Coordinates of C-alpha atoms and ligand atoms in Angstrom, one line a residue:
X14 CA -18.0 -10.7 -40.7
X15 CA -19.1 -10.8 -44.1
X16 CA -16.9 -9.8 -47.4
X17 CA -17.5 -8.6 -50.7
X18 CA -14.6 -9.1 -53.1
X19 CA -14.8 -7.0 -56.3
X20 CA -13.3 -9.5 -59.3
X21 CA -13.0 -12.6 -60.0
X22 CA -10.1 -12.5 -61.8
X23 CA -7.3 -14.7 -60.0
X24 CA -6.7 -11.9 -57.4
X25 CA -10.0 -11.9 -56.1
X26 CA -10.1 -15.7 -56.5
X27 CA -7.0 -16.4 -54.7
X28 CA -8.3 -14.3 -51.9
X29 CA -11.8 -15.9 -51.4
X30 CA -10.3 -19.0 -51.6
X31 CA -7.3 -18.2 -48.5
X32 CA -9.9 -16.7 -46.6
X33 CA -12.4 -19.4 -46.6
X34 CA -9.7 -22.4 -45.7
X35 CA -8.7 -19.7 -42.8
X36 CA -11.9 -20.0 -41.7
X37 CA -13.8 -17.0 -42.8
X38 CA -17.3 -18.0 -43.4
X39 CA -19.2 -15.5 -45.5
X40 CA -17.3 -14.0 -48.6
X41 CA -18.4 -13.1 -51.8
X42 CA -17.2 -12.8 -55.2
X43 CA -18.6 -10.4 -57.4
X44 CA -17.6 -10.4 -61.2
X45 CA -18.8 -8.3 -63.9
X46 CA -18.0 -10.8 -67.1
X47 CA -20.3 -14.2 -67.3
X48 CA -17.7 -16.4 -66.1
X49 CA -14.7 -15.8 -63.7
X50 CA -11.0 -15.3 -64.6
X51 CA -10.8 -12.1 -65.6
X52 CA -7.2 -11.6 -67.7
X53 CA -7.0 -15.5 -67.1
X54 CA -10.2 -16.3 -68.6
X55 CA -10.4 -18.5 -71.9
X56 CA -12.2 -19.4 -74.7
X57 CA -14.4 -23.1 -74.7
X58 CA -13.7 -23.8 -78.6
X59 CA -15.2 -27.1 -80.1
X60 CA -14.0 -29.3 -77.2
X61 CA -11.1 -27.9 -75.5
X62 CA -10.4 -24.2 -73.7
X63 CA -7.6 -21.7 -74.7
X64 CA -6.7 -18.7 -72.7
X65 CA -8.0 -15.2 -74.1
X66 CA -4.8 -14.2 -74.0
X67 CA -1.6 -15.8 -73.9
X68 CA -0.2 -17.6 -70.7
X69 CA 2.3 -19.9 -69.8
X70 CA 4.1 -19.6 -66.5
X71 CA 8.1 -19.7 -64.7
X72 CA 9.7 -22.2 -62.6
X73 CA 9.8 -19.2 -60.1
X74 CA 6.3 -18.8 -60.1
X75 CA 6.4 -21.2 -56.5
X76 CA 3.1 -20.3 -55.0
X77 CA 1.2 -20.7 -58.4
X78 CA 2.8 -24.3 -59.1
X79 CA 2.5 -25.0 -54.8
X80 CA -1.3 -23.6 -55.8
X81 CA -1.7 -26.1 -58.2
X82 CA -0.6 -28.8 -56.5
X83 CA -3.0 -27.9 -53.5
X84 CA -5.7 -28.3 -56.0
X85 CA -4.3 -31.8 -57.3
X86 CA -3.2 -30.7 -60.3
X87 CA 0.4 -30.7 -59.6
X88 CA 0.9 -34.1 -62.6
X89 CA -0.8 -32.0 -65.8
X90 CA 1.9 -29.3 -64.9
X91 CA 4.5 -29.4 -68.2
X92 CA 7.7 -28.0 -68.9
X93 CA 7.8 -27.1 -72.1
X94 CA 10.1 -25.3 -75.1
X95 CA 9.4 -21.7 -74.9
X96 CA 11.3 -21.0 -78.4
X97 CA 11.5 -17.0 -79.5
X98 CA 12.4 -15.3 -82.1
X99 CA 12.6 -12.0 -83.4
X100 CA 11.3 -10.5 -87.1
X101 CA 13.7 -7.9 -88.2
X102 CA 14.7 -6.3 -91.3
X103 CA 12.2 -8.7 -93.2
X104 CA 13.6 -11.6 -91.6
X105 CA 12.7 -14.2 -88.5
X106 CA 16.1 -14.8 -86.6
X107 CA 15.4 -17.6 -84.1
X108 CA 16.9 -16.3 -80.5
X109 CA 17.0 -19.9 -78.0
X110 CA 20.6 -21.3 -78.4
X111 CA 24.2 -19.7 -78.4
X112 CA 24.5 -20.8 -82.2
X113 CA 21.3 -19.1 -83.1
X114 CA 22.3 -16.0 -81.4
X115 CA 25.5 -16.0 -83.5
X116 CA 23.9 -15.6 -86.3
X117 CA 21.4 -13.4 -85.4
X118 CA 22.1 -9.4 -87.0
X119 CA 23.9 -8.6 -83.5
X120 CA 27.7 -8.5 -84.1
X121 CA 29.9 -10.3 -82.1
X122 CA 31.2 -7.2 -80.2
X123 CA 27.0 -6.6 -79.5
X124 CA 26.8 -10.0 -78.4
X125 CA 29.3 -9.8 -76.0
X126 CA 27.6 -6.2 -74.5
X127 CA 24.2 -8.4 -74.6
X128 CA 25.9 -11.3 -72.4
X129 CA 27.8 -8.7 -69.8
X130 CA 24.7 -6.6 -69.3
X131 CA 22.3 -9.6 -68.6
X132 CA 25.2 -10.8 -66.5
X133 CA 25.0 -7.4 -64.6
X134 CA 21.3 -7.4 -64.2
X135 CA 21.4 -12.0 -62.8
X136 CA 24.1 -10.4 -60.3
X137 CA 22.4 -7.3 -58.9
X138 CA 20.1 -8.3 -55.8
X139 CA 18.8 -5.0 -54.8
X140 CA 16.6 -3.2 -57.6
X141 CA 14.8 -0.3 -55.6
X142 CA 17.5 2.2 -57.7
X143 CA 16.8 1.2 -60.7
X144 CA 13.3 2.6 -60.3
X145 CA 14.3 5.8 -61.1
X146 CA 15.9 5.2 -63.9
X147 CA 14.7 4.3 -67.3
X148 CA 15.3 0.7 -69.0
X149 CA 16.6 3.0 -72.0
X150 CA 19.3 5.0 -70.4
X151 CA 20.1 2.1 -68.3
X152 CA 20.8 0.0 -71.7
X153 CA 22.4 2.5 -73.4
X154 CA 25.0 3.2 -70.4
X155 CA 25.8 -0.7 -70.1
X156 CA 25.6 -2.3 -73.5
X157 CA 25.4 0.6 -76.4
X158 CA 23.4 2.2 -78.7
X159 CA 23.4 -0.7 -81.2
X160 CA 22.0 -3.4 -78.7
X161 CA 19.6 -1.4 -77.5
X162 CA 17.8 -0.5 -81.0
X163 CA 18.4 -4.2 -82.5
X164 CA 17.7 -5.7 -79.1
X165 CA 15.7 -4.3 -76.6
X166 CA 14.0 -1.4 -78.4
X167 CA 11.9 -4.3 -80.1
X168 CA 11.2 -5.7 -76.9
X169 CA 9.9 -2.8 -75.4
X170 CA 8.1 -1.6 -78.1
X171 CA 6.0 -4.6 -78.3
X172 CA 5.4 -4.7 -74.3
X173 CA 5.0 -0.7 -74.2
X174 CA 4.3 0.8 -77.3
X175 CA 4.5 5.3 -77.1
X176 CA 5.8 4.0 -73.3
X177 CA 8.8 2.0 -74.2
X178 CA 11.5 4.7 -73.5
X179 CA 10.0 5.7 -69.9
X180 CA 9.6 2.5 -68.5
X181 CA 11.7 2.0 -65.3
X182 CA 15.1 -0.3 -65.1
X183 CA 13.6 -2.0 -62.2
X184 CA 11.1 -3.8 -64.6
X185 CA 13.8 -4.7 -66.9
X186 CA 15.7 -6.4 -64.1
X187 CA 13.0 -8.6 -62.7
X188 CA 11.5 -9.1 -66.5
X189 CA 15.3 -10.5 -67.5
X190 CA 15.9 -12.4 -64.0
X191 CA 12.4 -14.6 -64.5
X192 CA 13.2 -16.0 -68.0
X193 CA 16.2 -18.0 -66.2
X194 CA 15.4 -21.3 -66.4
X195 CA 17.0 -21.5 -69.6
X196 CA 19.3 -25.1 -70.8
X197 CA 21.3 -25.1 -73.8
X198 CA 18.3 -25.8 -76.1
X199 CA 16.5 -22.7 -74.7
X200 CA 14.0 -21.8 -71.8
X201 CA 11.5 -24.0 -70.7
X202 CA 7.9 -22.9 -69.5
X203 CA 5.5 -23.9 -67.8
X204 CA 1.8 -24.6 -69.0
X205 CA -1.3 -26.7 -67.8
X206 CA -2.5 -29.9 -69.8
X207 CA -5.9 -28.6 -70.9
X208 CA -5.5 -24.8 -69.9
X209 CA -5.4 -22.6 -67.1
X210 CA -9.0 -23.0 -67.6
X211 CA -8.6 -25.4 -65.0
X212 CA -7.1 -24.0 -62.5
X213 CA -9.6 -21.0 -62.4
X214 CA -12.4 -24.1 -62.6
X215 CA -10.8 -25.5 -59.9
X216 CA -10.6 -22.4 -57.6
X217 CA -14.0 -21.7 -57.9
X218 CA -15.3 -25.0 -57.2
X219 CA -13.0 -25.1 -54.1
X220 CA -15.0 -21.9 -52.7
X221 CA -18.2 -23.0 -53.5
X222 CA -17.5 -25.8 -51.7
X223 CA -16.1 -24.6 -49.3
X224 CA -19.0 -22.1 -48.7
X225 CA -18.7 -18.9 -49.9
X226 CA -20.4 -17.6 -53.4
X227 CA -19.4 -16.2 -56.7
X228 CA -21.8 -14.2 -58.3
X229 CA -21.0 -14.0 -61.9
X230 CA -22.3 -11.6 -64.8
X231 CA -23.4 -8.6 -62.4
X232 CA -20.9 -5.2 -62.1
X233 CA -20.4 -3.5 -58.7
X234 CA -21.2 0.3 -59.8
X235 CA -20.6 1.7 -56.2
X236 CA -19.2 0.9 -53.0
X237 CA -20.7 2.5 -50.2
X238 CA -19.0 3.9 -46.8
X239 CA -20.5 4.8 -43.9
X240 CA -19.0 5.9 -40.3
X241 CA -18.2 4.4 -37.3
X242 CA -18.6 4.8 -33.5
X243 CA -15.2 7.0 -33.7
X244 CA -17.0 8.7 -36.7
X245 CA -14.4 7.3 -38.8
X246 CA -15.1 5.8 -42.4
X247 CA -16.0 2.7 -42.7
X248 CA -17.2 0.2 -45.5
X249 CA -20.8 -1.1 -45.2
X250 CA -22.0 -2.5 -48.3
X251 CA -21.6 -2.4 -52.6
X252 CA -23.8 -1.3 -54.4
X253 CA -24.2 -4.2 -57.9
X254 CA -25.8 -2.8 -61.0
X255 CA -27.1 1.0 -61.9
X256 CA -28.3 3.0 -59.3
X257 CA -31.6 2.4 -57.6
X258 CA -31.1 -1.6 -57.1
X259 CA -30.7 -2.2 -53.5
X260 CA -26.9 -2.6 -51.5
X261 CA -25.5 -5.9 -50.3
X262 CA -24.3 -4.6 -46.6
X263 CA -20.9 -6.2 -45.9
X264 CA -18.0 -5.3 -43.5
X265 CA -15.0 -5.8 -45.1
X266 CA -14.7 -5.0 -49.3
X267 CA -11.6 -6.3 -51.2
X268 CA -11.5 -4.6 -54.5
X269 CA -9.5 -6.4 -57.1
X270 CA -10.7 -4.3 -60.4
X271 CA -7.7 -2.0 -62.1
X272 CA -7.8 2.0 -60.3
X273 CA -9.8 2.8 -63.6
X274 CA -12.2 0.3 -62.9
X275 CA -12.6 1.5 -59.4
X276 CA -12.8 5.3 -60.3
X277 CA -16.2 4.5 -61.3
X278 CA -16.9 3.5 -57.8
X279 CA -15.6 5.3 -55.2
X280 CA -14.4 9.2 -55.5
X281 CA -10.7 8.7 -54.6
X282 CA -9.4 5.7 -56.7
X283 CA -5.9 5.8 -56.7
X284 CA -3.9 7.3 -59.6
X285 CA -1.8 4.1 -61.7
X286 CA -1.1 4.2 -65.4
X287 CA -2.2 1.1 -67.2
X288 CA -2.0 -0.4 -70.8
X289 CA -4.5 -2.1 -73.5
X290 CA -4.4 -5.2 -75.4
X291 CA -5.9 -6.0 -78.3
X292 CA -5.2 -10.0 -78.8
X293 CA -6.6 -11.8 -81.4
X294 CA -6.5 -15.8 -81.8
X295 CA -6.4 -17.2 -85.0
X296 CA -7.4 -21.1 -85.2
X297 CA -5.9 -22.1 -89.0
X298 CA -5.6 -25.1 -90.8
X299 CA -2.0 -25.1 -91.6
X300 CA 1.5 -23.9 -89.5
X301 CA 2.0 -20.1 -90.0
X302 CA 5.6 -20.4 -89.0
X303 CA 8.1 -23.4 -88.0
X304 CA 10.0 -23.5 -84.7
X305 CA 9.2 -20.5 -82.8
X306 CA 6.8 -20.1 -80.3
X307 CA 7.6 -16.6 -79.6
X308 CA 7.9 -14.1 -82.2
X309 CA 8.6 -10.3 -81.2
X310 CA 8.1 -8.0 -84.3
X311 CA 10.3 -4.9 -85.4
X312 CA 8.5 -4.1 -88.8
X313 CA 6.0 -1.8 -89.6
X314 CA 2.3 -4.2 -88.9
X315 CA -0.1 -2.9 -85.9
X316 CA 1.1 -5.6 -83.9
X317 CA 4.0 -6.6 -81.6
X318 CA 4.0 -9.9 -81.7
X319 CA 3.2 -13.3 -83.1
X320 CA 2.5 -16.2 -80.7
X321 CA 2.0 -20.0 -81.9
X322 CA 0.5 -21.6 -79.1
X323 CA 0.6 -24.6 -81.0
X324 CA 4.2 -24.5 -81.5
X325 CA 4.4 -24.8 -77.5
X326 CA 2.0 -27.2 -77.1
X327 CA 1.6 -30.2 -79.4
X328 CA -1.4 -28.9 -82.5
X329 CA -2.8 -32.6 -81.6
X330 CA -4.0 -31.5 -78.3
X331 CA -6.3 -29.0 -80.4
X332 CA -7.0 -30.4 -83.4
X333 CA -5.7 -27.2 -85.4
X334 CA -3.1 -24.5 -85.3
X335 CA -3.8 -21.7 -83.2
X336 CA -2.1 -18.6 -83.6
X337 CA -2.0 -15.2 -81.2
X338 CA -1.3 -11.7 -82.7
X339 CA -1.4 -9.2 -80.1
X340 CA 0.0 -5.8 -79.3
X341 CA -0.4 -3.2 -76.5
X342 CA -1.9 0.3 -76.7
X343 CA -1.3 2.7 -74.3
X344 CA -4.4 5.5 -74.7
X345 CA -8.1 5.1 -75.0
X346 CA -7.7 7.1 -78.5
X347 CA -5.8 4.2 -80.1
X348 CA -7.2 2.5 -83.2
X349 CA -7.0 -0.9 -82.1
X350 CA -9.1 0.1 -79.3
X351 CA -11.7 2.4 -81.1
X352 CA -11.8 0.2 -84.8
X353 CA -14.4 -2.3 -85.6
X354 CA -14.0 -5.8 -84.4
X355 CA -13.9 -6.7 -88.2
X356 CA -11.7 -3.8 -89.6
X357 CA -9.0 -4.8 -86.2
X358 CA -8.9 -7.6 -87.2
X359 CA -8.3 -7.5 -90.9
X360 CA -5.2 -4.7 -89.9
X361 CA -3.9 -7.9 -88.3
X362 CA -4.0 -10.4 -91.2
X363 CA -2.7 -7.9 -93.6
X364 CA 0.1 -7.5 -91.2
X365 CA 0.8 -11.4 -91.0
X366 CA 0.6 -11.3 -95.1
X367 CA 3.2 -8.8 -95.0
X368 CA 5.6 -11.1 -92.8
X369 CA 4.7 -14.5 -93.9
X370 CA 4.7 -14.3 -97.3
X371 CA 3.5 -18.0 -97.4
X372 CA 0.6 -16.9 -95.2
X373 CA -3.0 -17.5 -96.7
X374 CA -6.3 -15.8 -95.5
X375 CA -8.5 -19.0 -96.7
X376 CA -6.1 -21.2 -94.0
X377 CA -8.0 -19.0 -91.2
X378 CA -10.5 -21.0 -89.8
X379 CA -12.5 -18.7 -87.1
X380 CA -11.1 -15.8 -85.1
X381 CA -11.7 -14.5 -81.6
X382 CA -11.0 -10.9 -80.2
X383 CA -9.8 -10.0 -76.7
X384 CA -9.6 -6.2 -75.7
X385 CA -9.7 -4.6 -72.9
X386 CA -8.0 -1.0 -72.1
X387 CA -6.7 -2.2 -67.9
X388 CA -4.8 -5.6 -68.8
X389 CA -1.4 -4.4 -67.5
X390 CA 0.4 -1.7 -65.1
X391 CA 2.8 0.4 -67.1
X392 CA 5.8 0.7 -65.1
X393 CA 6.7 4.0 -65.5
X394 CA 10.4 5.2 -63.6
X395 CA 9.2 6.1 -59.5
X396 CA 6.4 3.6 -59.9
X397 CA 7.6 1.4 -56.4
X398 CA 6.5 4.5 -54.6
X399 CA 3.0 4.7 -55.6
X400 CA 2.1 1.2 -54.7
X401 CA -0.9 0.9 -52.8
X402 CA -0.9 -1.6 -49.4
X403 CA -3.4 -3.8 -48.8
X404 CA -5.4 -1.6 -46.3
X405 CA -6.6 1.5 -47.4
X406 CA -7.0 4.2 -44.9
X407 CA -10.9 3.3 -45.1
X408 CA -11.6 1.3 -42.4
X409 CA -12.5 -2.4 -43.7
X410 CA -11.8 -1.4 -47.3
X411 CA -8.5 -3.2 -48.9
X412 CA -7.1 -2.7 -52.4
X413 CA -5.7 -5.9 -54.3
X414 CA -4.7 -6.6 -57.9
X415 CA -2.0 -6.1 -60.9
X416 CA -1.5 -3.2 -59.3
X417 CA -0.1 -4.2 -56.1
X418 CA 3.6 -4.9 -54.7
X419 CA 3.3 -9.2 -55.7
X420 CA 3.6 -7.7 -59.2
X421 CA 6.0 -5.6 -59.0
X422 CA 8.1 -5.1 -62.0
X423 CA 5.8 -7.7 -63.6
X424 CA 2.4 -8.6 -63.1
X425 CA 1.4 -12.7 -63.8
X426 CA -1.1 -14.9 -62.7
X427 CA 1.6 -15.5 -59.9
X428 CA 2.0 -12.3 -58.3
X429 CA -2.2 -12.0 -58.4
X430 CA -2.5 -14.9 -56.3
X431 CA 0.6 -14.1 -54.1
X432 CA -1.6 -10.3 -53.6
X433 CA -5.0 -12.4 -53.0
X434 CA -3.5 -14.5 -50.4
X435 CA -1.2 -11.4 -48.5
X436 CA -4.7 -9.2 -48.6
X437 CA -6.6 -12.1 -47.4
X438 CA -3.7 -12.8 -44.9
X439 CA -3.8 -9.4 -43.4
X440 CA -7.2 -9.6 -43.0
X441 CA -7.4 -12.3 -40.9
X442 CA -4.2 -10.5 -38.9
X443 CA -6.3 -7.3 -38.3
X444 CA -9.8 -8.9 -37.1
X445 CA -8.2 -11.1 -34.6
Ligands
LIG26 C1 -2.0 -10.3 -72.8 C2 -1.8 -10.9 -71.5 C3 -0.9 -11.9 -71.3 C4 -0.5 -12.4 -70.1 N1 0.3 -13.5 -70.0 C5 0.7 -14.0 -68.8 C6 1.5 -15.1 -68.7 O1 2.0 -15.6 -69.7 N2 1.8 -15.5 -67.5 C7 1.3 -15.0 -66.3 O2 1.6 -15.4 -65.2 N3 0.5 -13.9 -66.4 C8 0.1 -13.4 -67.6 N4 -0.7 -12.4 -67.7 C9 -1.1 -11.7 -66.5 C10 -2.2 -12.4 -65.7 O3 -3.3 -12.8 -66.5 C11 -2.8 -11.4 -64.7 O4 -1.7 -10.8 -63.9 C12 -3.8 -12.0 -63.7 O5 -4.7 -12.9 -64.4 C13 -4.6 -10.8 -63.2 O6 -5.5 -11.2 -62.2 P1 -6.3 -10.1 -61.3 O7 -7.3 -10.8 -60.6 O8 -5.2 -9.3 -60.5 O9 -6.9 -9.1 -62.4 P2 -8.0 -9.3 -63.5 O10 -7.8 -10.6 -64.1 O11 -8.0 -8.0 -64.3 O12 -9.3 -9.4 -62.6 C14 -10.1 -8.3 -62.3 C15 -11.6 -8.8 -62.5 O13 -12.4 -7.7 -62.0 C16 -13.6 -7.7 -62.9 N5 -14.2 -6.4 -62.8 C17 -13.9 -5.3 -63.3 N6 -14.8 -4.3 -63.0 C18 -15.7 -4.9 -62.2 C19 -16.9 -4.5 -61.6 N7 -17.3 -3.2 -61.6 N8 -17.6 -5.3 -60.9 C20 -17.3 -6.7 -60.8 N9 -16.1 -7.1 -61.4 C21 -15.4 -6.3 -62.1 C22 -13.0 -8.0 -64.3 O14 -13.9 -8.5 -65.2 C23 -11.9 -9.1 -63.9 O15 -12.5 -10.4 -64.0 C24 -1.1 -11.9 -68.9 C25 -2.1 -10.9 -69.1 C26 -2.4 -10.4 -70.3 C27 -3.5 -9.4 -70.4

């Protein structure tokens, strides 16, 4: 039996890597982008690696950290200060400790809605309802008009831009249950001693050696079906490059690319909204701000928010300060998807001037650029019930990814590898 897995991001990854300690001997990986990754791929600056886009990870993430210790390394694995804020009204308000919330611009009376409808969402176990209704009215019902717009409005601006008020409650709940393992100083997360560079090194050296192949810096354009004995369709081989290069004949293809990506594949891709990013990291000479590692944004700049990497980890692990402005765009006609690399990128730093007065351009030492138009589901109400399964109704053809149920109401490196591992899983259930 030989697979082809489409994507070497962590799902596809995760799934090459289950299926060849179960035994599976040929299975290949086949990723468009030089190196694999994908959304978990990272920059190799002077001498050390930082993610392309932000990542740190929660002490619920269990089959990631049991991931990492299977890989051996379980001891670089920190728990660290995950400090927020928020930027309203011209002002940073940090957002870790009960003090700090008091004298954030919620009221007393707000704070108290705040605390009973987070207590509401810890306490409710089954969420399935909640998928019908949006986060908005859901807010609004439980804790007011005020907390919602000072609040969560921010919040899900910044994660769904034109989508914020028609993303389900369901995603609310599991996005506010995660971010729970929180002391009296403030949440702690999790993050790799030199990157999750490593893991994704580590993964791939693990299926090399344990003999299957990832073919990096070639694009599947087509995956090709034929029929079977029962004249039933059937998977036999992808297609890699434009049209007219010859197939790679498999029996079993795991696609792990968004449904967008796959639409340029095969005919019938399935139908599931998905966002943008634009990310930019900034490395700078000097601090931009002091404190916070997390800084959502409620003023009028093209970003959402402001993420000082080296206010989570210590600057003398890089050498420098290094700085993330990012936001999310939700259609293909948005400027920070269409602009200029250059002209993105200086919307950004005039934004940062406008919110850090102290902020100088000449402290900006080099700048990278991350877009990409498929880096997250958006998790509009009724989503649950268009989730794909694993098998398709294409015989040896199996569908993987964000998209799936592991990252459901919130996709992370966690729920890829959980959906590379159940795909892989019920692949092994189905051939024998
Ligand atoms: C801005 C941002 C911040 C994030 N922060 C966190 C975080 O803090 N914690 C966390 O746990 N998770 C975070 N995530 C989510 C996490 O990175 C993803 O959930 C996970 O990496 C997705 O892995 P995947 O393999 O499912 O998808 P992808 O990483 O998208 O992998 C799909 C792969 O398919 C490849 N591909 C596409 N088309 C083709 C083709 N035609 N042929 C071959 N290959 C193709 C792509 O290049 C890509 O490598 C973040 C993601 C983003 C974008």
């Amino acid at each position: 039996m030989k697979t082809v897995i489409v994507g070497g991001g962590l799902t596809g990854l995760a799934a090459a890597y289950r299926m060849l300690k179960g035994g599976t001997s040929e299975v290949v990986v086949i990723e468009k982008d030089p190196e694999p990754g994908g959304m978990a791929a990272s920059y190799h600056i002077g001498d050390y690696h930082i993610e392309k886009y932000y990542h740190h990870i929660f002490a619920s993430d269990r089959e990631l950290i049991d991931l990492i210790t299977e890989l051996g390394l379980k001891s670089d694995l920190q728990w660290l200060k995950g400090t927020t804020g928020y930027h309203i009204d011209g002002k940073v308000y940090p957002m870790n400790t009960p003090i700090e919330l008091l004298r954030s611009p919620l009221s007393m009376l707000d704070l108290i809605r705040l605390a009973r409808a987070v207590l509401m969402i810890k306490r409710t176990k089954d969420t399935s309802a909640l998928d019908d209704v949006t986060a908005k009215e859901w807010i609004l019902k439980n804790a007011g008009n005020s907390v919602y717009e000072r609040f969560f409005e921010p919040l899900l601006r910044s994660k769904f831009g034109t989508s914020h008020d028609k993303v389900s409650a369901a995603w609310l709940f599991g996005r506010i249950r995660i971010r729970s393992n929180r002391g009296a100083s403030g949440e702690k997360l999790g993050y790799l001693r030199g990157g999750f560079y490593r893991l994704i090194e580590q993964l791939t050296e693990s299926i090399v050696e344990n003999g299957g192949e990832i073919m990096t810096g070639c694009a599947v354009s087509e995956i090709i079906f034929d029929r079977n004995e029962r004249s039933e369709k059937r998977v036999c081989g992808v297609r890699v490059g434009a049209g007219g290069r010859p197939e790679l004949g498999c029996d079993t293809v795991i696609s792990t690319v968004s449904p967008h990506a796959l639409s340029r594949m095969i005919p019938d891709a399935p139908d599931i909204p998905y966002q943008g990013t634009a990310c930019a990291l900034f490395g700078m000479d000097r601090e931009l701000m002091s404190d916070i590692y997390w800084l959502n944004i409620k003023s009028d700049v093209p970003f959402g928010a402001v993420i000082a990497h080296t206010n989570f980890l210590p600057v003398t692990d890089y050498g420098e300060h290094l700085v993330y402005v990012t936001a999310y765009f939700q259609d293909a006609h948005d400027q920070r998807w269409q602009s200029q690399e250059r002209e993105l990128i200086d919307s950004y730093l005039d934004g940062l001037e406008k919110l850090f007065p102290e902020f100088r351009r000449d402290g900006v030492r080099w700048w990278r650029l991350a877009r990409n138009i498929d880096t997250a589901p958006v998790y509009l109400t009724g989503y649950a019930r268009n989730i794909p399964p694993y098998a398709t109704e294409i015989d040896g053809f199996y569908l993987a990814g964000m998209f799936s149920g592991t990252n459901y109401p919130e996709r992370s490196m966690n729920g890829s590898i959980l959906a590379g591992f159940g795909c892989a899983d019920e692949i092994k259930i189905g051939s024998g």
